[in-house]
mmCIF file of C-alpha atoms and ligand atoms in Angstrom:
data_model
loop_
_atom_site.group_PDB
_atom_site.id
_atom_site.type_symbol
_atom_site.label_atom_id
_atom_site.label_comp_id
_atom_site.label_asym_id
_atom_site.label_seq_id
_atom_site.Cartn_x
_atom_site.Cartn_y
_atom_site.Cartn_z
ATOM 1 C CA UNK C 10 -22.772 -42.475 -7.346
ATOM 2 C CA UNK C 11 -21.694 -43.894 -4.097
ATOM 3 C CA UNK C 12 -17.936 -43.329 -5.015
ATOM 4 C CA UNK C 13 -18.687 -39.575 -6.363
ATOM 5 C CA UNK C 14 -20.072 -38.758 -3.197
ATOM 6 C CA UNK C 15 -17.460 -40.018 -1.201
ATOM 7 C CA UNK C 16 -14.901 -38.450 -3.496
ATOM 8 C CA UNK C 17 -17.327 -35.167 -2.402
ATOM 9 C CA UNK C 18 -17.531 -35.663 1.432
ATOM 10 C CA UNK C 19 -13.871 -35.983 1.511
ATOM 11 C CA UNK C 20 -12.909 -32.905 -0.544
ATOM 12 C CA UNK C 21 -15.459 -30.722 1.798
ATOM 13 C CA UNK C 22 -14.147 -31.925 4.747
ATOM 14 C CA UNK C 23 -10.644 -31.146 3.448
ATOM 15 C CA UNK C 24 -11.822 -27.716 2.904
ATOM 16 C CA UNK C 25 -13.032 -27.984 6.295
ATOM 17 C CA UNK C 26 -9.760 -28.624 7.858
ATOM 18 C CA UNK C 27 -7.886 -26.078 5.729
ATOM 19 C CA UNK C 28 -9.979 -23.123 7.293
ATOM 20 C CA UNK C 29 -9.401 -24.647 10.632
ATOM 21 C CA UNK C 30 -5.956 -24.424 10.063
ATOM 22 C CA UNK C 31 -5.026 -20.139 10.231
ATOM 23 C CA UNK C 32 -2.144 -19.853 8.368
ATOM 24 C CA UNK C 33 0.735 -17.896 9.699
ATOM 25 C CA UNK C 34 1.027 -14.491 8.004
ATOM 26 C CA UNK C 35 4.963 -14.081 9.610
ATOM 27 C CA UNK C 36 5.761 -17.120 8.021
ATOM 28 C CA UNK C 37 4.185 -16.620 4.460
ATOM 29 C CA UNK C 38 6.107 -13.331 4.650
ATOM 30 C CA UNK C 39 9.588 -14.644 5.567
ATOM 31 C CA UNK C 40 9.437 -18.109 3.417
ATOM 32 C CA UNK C 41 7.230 -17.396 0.973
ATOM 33 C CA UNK C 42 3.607 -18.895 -0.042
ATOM 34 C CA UNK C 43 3.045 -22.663 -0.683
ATOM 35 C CA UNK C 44 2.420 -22.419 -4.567
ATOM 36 C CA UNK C 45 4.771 -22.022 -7.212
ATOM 37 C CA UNK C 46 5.935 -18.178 -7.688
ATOM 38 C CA UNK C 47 4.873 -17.113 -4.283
ATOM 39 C CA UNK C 48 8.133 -15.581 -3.451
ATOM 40 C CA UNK C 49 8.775 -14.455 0.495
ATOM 41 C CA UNK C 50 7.643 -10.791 0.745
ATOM 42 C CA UNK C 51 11.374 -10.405 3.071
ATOM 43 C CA UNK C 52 13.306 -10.541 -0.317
ATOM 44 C CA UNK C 53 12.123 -7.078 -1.042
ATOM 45 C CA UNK C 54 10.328 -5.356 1.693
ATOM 46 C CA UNK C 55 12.712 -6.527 4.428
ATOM 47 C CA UNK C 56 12.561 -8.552 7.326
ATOM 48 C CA UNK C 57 10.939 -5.518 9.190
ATOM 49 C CA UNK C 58 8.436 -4.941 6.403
ATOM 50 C CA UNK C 59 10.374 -1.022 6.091
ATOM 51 C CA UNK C 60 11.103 -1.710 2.767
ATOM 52 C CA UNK C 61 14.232 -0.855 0.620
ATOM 53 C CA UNK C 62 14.044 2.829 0.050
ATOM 54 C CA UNK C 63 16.982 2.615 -2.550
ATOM 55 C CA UNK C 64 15.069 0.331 -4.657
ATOM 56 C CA UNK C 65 12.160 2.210 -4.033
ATOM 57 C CA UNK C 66 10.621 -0.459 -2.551
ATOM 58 C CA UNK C 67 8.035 0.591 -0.255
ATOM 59 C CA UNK C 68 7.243 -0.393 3.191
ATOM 60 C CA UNK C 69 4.702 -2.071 4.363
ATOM 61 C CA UNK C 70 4.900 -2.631 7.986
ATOM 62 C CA UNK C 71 1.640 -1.487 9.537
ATOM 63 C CA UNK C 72 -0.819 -0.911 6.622
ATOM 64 C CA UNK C 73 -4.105 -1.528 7.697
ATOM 65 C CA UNK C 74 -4.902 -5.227 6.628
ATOM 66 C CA UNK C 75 -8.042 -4.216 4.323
ATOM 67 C CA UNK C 76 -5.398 -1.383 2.589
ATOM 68 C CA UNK C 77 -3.002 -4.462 2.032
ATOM 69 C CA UNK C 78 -5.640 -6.656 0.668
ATOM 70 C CA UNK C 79 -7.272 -4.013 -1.675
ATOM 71 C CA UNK C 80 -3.816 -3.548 -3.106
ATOM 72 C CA UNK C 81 -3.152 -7.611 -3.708
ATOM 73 C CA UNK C 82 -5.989 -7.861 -5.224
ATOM 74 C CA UNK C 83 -5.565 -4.778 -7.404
ATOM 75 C CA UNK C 84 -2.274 -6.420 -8.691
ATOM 76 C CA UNK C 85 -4.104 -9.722 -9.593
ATOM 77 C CA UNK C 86 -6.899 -7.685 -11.526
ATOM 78 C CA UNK C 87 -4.239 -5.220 -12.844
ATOM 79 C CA UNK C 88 -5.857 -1.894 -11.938
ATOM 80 C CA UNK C 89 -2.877 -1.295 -10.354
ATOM 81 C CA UNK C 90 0.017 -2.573 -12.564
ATOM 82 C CA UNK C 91 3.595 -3.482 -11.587
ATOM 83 C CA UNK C 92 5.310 -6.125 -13.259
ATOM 84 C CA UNK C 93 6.874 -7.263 -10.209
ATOM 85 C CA UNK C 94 4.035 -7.880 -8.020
ATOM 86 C CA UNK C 95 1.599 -8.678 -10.193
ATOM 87 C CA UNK C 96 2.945 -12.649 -10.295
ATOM 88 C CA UNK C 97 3.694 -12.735 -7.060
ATOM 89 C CA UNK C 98 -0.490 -11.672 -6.094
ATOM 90 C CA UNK C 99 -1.913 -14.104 -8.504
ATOM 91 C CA UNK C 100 0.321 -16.977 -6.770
ATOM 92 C CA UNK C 101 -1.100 -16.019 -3.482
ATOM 93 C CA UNK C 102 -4.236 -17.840 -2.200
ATOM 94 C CA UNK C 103 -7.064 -16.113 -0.280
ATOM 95 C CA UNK C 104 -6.237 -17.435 2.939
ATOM 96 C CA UNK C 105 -2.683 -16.767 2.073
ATOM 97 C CA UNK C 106 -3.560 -13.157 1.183
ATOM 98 C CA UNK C 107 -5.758 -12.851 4.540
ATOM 99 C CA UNK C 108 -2.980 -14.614 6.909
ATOM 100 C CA UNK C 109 -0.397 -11.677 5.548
ATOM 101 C CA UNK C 110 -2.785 -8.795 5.610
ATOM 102 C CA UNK C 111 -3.334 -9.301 9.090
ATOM 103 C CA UNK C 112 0.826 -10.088 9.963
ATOM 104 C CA UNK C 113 1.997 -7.104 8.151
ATOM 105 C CA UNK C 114 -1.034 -4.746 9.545
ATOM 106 C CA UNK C 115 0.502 -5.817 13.358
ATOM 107 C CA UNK C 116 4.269 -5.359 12.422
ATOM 108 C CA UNK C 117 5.226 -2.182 14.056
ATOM 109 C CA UNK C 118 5.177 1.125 11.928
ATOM 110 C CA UNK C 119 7.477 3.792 12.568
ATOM 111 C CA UNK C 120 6.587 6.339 14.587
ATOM 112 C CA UNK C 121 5.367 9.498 12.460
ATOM 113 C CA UNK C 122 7.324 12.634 12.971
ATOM 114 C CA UNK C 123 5.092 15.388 15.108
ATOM 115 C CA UNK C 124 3.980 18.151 13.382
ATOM 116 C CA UNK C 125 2.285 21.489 14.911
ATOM 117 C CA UNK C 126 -0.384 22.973 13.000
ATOM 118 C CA UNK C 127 1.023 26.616 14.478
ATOM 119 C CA UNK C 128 3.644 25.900 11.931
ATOM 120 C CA UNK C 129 3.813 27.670 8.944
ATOM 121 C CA UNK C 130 4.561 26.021 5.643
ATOM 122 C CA UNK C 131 8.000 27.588 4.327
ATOM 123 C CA UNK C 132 8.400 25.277 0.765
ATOM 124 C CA UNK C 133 6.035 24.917 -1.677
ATOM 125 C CA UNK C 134 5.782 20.984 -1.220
ATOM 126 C CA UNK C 135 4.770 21.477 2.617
ATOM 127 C CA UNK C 136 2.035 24.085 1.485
ATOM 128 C CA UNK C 137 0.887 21.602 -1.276
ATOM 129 C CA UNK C 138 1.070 18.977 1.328
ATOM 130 C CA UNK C 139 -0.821 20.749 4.354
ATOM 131 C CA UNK C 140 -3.025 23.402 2.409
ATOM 132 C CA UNK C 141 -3.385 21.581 -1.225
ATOM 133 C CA UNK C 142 -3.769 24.630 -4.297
ATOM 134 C CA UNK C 143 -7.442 25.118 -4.371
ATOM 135 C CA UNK C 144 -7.033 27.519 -7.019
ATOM 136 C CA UNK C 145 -6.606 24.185 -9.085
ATOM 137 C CA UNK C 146 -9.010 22.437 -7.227
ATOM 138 C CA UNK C 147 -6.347 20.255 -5.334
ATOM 139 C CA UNK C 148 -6.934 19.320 -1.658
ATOM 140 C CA UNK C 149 -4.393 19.367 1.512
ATOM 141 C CA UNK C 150 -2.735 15.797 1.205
ATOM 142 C CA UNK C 151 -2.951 16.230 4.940
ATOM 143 C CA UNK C 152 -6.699 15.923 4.615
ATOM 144 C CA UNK C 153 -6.987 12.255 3.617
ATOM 145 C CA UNK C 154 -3.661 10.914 4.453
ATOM 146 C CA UNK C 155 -3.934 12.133 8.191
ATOM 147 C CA UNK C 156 -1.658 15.196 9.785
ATOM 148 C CA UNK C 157 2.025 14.210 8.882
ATOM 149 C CA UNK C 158 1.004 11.940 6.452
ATOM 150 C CA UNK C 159 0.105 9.237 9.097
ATOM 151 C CA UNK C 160 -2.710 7.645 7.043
ATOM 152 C CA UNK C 161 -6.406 7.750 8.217
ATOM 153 C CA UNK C 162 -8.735 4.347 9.368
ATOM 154 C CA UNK C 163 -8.357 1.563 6.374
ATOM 155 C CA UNK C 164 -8.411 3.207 2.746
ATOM 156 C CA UNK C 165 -6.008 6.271 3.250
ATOM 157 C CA UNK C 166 -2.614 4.947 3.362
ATOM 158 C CA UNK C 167 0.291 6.462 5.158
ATOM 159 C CA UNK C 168 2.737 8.432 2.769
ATOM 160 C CA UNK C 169 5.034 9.515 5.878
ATOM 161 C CA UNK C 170 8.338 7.404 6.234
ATOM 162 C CA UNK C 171 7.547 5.935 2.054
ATOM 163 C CA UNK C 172 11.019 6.101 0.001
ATOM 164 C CA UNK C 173 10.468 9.333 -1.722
ATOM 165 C CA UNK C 174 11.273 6.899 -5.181
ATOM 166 C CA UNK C 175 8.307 5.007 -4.658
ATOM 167 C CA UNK C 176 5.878 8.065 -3.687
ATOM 168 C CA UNK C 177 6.508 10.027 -7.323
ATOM 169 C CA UNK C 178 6.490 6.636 -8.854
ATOM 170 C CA UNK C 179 2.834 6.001 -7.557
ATOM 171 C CA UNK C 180 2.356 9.263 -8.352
ATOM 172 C CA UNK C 181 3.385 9.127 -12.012
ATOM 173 C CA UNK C 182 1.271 5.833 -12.171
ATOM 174 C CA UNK C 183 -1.544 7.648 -12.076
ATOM 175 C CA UNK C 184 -0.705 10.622 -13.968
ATOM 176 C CA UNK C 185 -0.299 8.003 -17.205
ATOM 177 C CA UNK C 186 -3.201 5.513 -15.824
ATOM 178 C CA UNK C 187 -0.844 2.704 -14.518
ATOM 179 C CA UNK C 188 -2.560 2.992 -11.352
ATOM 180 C CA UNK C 189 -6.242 3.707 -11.284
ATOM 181 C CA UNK C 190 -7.423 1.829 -8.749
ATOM 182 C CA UNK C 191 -8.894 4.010 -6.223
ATOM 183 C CA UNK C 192 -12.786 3.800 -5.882
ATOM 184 C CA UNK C 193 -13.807 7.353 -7.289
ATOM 185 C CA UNK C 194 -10.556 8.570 -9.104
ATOM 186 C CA UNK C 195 -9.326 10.912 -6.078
ATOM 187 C CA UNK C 196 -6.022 10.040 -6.289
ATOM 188 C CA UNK C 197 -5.956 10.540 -10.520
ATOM 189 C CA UNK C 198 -7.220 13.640 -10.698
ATOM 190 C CA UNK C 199 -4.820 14.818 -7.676
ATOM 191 C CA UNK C 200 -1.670 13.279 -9.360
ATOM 192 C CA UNK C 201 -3.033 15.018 -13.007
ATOM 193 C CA UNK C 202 -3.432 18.277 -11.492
ATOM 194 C CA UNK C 203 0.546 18.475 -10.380
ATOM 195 C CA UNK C 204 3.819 19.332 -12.011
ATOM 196 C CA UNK C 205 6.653 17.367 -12.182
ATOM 197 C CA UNK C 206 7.964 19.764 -9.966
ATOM 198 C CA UNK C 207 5.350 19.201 -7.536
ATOM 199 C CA UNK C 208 5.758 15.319 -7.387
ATOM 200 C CA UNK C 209 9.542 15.390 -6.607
ATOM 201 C CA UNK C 210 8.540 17.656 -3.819
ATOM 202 C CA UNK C 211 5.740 16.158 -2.314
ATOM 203 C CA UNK C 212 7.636 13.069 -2.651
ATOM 204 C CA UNK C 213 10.436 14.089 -0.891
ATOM 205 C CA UNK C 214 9.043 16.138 2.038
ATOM 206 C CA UNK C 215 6.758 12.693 2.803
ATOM 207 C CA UNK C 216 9.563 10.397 2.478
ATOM 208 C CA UNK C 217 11.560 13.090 4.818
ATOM 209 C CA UNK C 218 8.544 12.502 7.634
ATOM 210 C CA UNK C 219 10.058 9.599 9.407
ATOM 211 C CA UNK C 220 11.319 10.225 12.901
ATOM 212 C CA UNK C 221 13.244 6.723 12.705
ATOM 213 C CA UNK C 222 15.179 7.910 9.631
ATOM 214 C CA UNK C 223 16.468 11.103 11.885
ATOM 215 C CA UNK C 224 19.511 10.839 14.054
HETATM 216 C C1 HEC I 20 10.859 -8.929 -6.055
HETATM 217 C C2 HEC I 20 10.524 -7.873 -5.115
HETATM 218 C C3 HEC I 20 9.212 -7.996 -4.343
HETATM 219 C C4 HEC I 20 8.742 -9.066 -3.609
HETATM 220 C C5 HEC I 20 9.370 -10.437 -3.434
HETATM 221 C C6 HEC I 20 7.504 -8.623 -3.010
HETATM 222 N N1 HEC I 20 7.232 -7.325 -3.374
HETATM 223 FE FE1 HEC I 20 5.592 -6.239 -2.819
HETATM 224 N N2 HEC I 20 6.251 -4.651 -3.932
HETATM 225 C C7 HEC I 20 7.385 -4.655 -4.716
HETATM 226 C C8 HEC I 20 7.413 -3.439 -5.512
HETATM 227 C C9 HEC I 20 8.483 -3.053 -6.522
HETATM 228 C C10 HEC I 20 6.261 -2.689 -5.162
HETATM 229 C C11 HEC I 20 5.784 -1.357 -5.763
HETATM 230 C C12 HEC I 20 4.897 -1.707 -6.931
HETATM 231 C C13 HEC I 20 4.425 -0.489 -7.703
HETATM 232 O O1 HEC I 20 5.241 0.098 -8.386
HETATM 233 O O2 HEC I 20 3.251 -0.156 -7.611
HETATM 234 C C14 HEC I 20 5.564 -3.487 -4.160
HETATM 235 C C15 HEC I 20 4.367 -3.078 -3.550
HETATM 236 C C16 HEC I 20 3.665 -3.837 -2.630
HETATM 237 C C17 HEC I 20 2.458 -3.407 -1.960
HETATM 238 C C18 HEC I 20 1.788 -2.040 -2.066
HETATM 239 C C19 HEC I 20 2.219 -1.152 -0.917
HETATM 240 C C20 HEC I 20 1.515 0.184 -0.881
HETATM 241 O O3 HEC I 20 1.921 1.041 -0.047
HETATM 242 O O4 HEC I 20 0.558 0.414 -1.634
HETATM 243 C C21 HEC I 20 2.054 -4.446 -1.181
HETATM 244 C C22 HEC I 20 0.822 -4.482 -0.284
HETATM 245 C C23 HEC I 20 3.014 -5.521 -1.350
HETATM 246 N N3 HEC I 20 3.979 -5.112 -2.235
HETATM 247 C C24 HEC I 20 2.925 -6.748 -0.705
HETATM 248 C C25 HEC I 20 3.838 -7.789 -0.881
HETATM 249 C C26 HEC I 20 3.699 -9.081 -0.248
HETATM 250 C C27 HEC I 20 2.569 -9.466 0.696
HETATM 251 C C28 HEC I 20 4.757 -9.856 -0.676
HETATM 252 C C29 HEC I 20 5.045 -11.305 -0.356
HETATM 253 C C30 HEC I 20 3.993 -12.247 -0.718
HETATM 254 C C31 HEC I 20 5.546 -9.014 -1.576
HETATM 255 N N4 HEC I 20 4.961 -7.785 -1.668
HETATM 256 C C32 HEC I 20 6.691 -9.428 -2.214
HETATM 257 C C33 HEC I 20 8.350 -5.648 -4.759
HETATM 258 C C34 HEC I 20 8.255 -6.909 -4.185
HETATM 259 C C1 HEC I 21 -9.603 12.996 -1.213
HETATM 260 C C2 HEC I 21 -8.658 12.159 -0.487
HETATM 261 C C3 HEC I 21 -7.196 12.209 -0.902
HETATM 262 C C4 HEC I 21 -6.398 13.335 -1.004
HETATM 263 C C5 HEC I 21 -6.768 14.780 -0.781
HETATM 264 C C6 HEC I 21 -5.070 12.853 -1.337
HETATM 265 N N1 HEC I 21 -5.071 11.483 -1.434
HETATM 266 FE FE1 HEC I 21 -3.489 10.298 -1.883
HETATM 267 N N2 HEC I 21 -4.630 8.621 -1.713
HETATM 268 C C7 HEC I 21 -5.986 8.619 -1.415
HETATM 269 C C8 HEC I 21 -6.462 7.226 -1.399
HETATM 270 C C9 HEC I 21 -7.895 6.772 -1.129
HETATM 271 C C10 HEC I 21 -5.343 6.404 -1.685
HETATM 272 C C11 HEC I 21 -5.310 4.868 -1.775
HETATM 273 C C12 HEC I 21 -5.880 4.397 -3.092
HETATM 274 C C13 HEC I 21 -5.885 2.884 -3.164
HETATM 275 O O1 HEC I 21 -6.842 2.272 -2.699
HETATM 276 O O2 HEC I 21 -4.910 2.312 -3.647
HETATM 277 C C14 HEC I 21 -4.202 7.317 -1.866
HETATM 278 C C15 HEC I 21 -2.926 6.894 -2.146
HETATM 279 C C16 HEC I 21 -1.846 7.738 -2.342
HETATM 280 C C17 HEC I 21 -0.497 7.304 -2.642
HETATM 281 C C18 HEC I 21 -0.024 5.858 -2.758
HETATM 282 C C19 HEC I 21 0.463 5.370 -1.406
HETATM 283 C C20 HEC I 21 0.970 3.958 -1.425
HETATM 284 O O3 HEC I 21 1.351 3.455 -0.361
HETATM 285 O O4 HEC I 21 0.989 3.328 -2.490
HETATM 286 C C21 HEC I 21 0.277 8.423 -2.781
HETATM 287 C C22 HEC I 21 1.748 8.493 -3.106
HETATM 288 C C23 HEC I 21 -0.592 9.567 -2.542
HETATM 289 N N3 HEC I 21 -1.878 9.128 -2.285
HETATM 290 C C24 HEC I 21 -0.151 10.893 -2.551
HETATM 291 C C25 HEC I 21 -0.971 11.996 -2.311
HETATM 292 C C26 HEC I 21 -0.492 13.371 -2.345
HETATM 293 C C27 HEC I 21 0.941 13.786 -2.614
HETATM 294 C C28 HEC I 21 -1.572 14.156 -2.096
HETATM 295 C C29 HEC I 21 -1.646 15.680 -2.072
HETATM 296 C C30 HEC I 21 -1.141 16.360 -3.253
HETATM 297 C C31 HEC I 21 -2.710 13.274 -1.868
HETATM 298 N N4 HEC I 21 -2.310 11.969 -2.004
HETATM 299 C C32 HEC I 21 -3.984 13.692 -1.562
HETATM 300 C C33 HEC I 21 -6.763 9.723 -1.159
HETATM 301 C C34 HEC I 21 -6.352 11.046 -1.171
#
């Protein structure tokens, strides 16, 4: 009995010293987790976080830190599926999760592209995008993802500055129910409502918002 509760004093005070201990986000990110399989985020989202817009990989620098959890743990539980990440979530512990949130929420984001509402839409993608259709019951993107598709407080991403590969591949996610992890199926019944057409464009005019990708 004696033993066992030794055995149990130590292990709590263990746990004790491990939350004492924050863990470095920037770290985790360049060099990877401490279990098996936690590969360093760098290899794929850059050193930057901007991610690797030929590979479609998205970026990640500045995401709020509750958006980046949400989205970890929406790998792990498979609500939002992706082969590639879904390993890499499950090897991640909570602190580990928390410590990265937080480093890749502070790296710095690029500056969104200023738009003036006095501006009138001239393609079909930037009327989609600032006016939605609401003949088919689709909302301004602009409305929830902030004006130039800056993002708005913690649960509306940014889609400004995204490679336009990854933006109609989320898309298409949840057109065929790959991704259906928003709380009240917003995003689902957006995506189901457009055409192909309309993704591509969307897509592209978003990816094209990114004053660091202009000369
Ligand atoms: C082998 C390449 C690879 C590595 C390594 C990698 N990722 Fe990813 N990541 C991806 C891909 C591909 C996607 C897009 C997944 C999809 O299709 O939904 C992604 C998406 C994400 C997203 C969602 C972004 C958004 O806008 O919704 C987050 C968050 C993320 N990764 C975090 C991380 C973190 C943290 C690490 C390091 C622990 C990491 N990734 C390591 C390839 C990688
Ligand atoms: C009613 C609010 C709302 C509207 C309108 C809206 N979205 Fe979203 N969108 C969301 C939310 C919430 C998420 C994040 C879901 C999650 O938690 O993963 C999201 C995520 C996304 C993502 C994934 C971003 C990433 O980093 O993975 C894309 C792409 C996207 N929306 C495109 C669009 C487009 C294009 C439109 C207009 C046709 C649009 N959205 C309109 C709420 C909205």
């Amino acid at each position: 009995m004696k033993a066992l509760q030794r055995v149990l004093m130590s292990s709590a005070l263990l746990l004790l010293v491990d939350n004492a201990q924050a863990l470095d986000g920037k770290k985790i990110f360049m060099e990877g987790g401490a279990q098996p399989g936690a590969m360093p985020c760098v290899a794929c989202h850059g050193a930057d976080g901007s991610g690797m817009a030929a590979a479609g990989f998205p970026r990640l620098a500045g995401l709020p830190a509750p958006y980046v959890r949400k989205q970890l743990e929406d790998f792990k539980s498979g609500s939002r599926s992706s082969p590639v990440m879904r390993p890499l979530a499950i090897a991640l512990t909570q602190a580990e999760v928390d410590a990265l949130s937080q480093a890749i929420a502070a790296m710095p984001a690029p500056a969104p592209a200023a738009l003036h509402r006095s501006e009138m839409p001239t393609t079909a993608a930037q009327q989609l995008a600032w006016q939605g259709a609401w003949e088919r019951q689709i909302p301004a993107c602009v409305s929830c993802h902030g004006p130039a598709g800056s993002g708005i407080g913690d649960a509306f991403p940014p889609l400004a500055g995204q490679p336009a590969a990854y933006l109609a591949a989320q898309l298409s996610a949840w057109q065929n129910g790959t991704r259906r992890n928003d709380a009240n199926d917003l995003m689902g019944h957006i995506a189901k409502s457009l055409t192909a057409e309309e993704v591509q464009g969307v897509a592209q005019y978003f990816a094209s918002l990114n004053v660091e990708a202009k000369p």
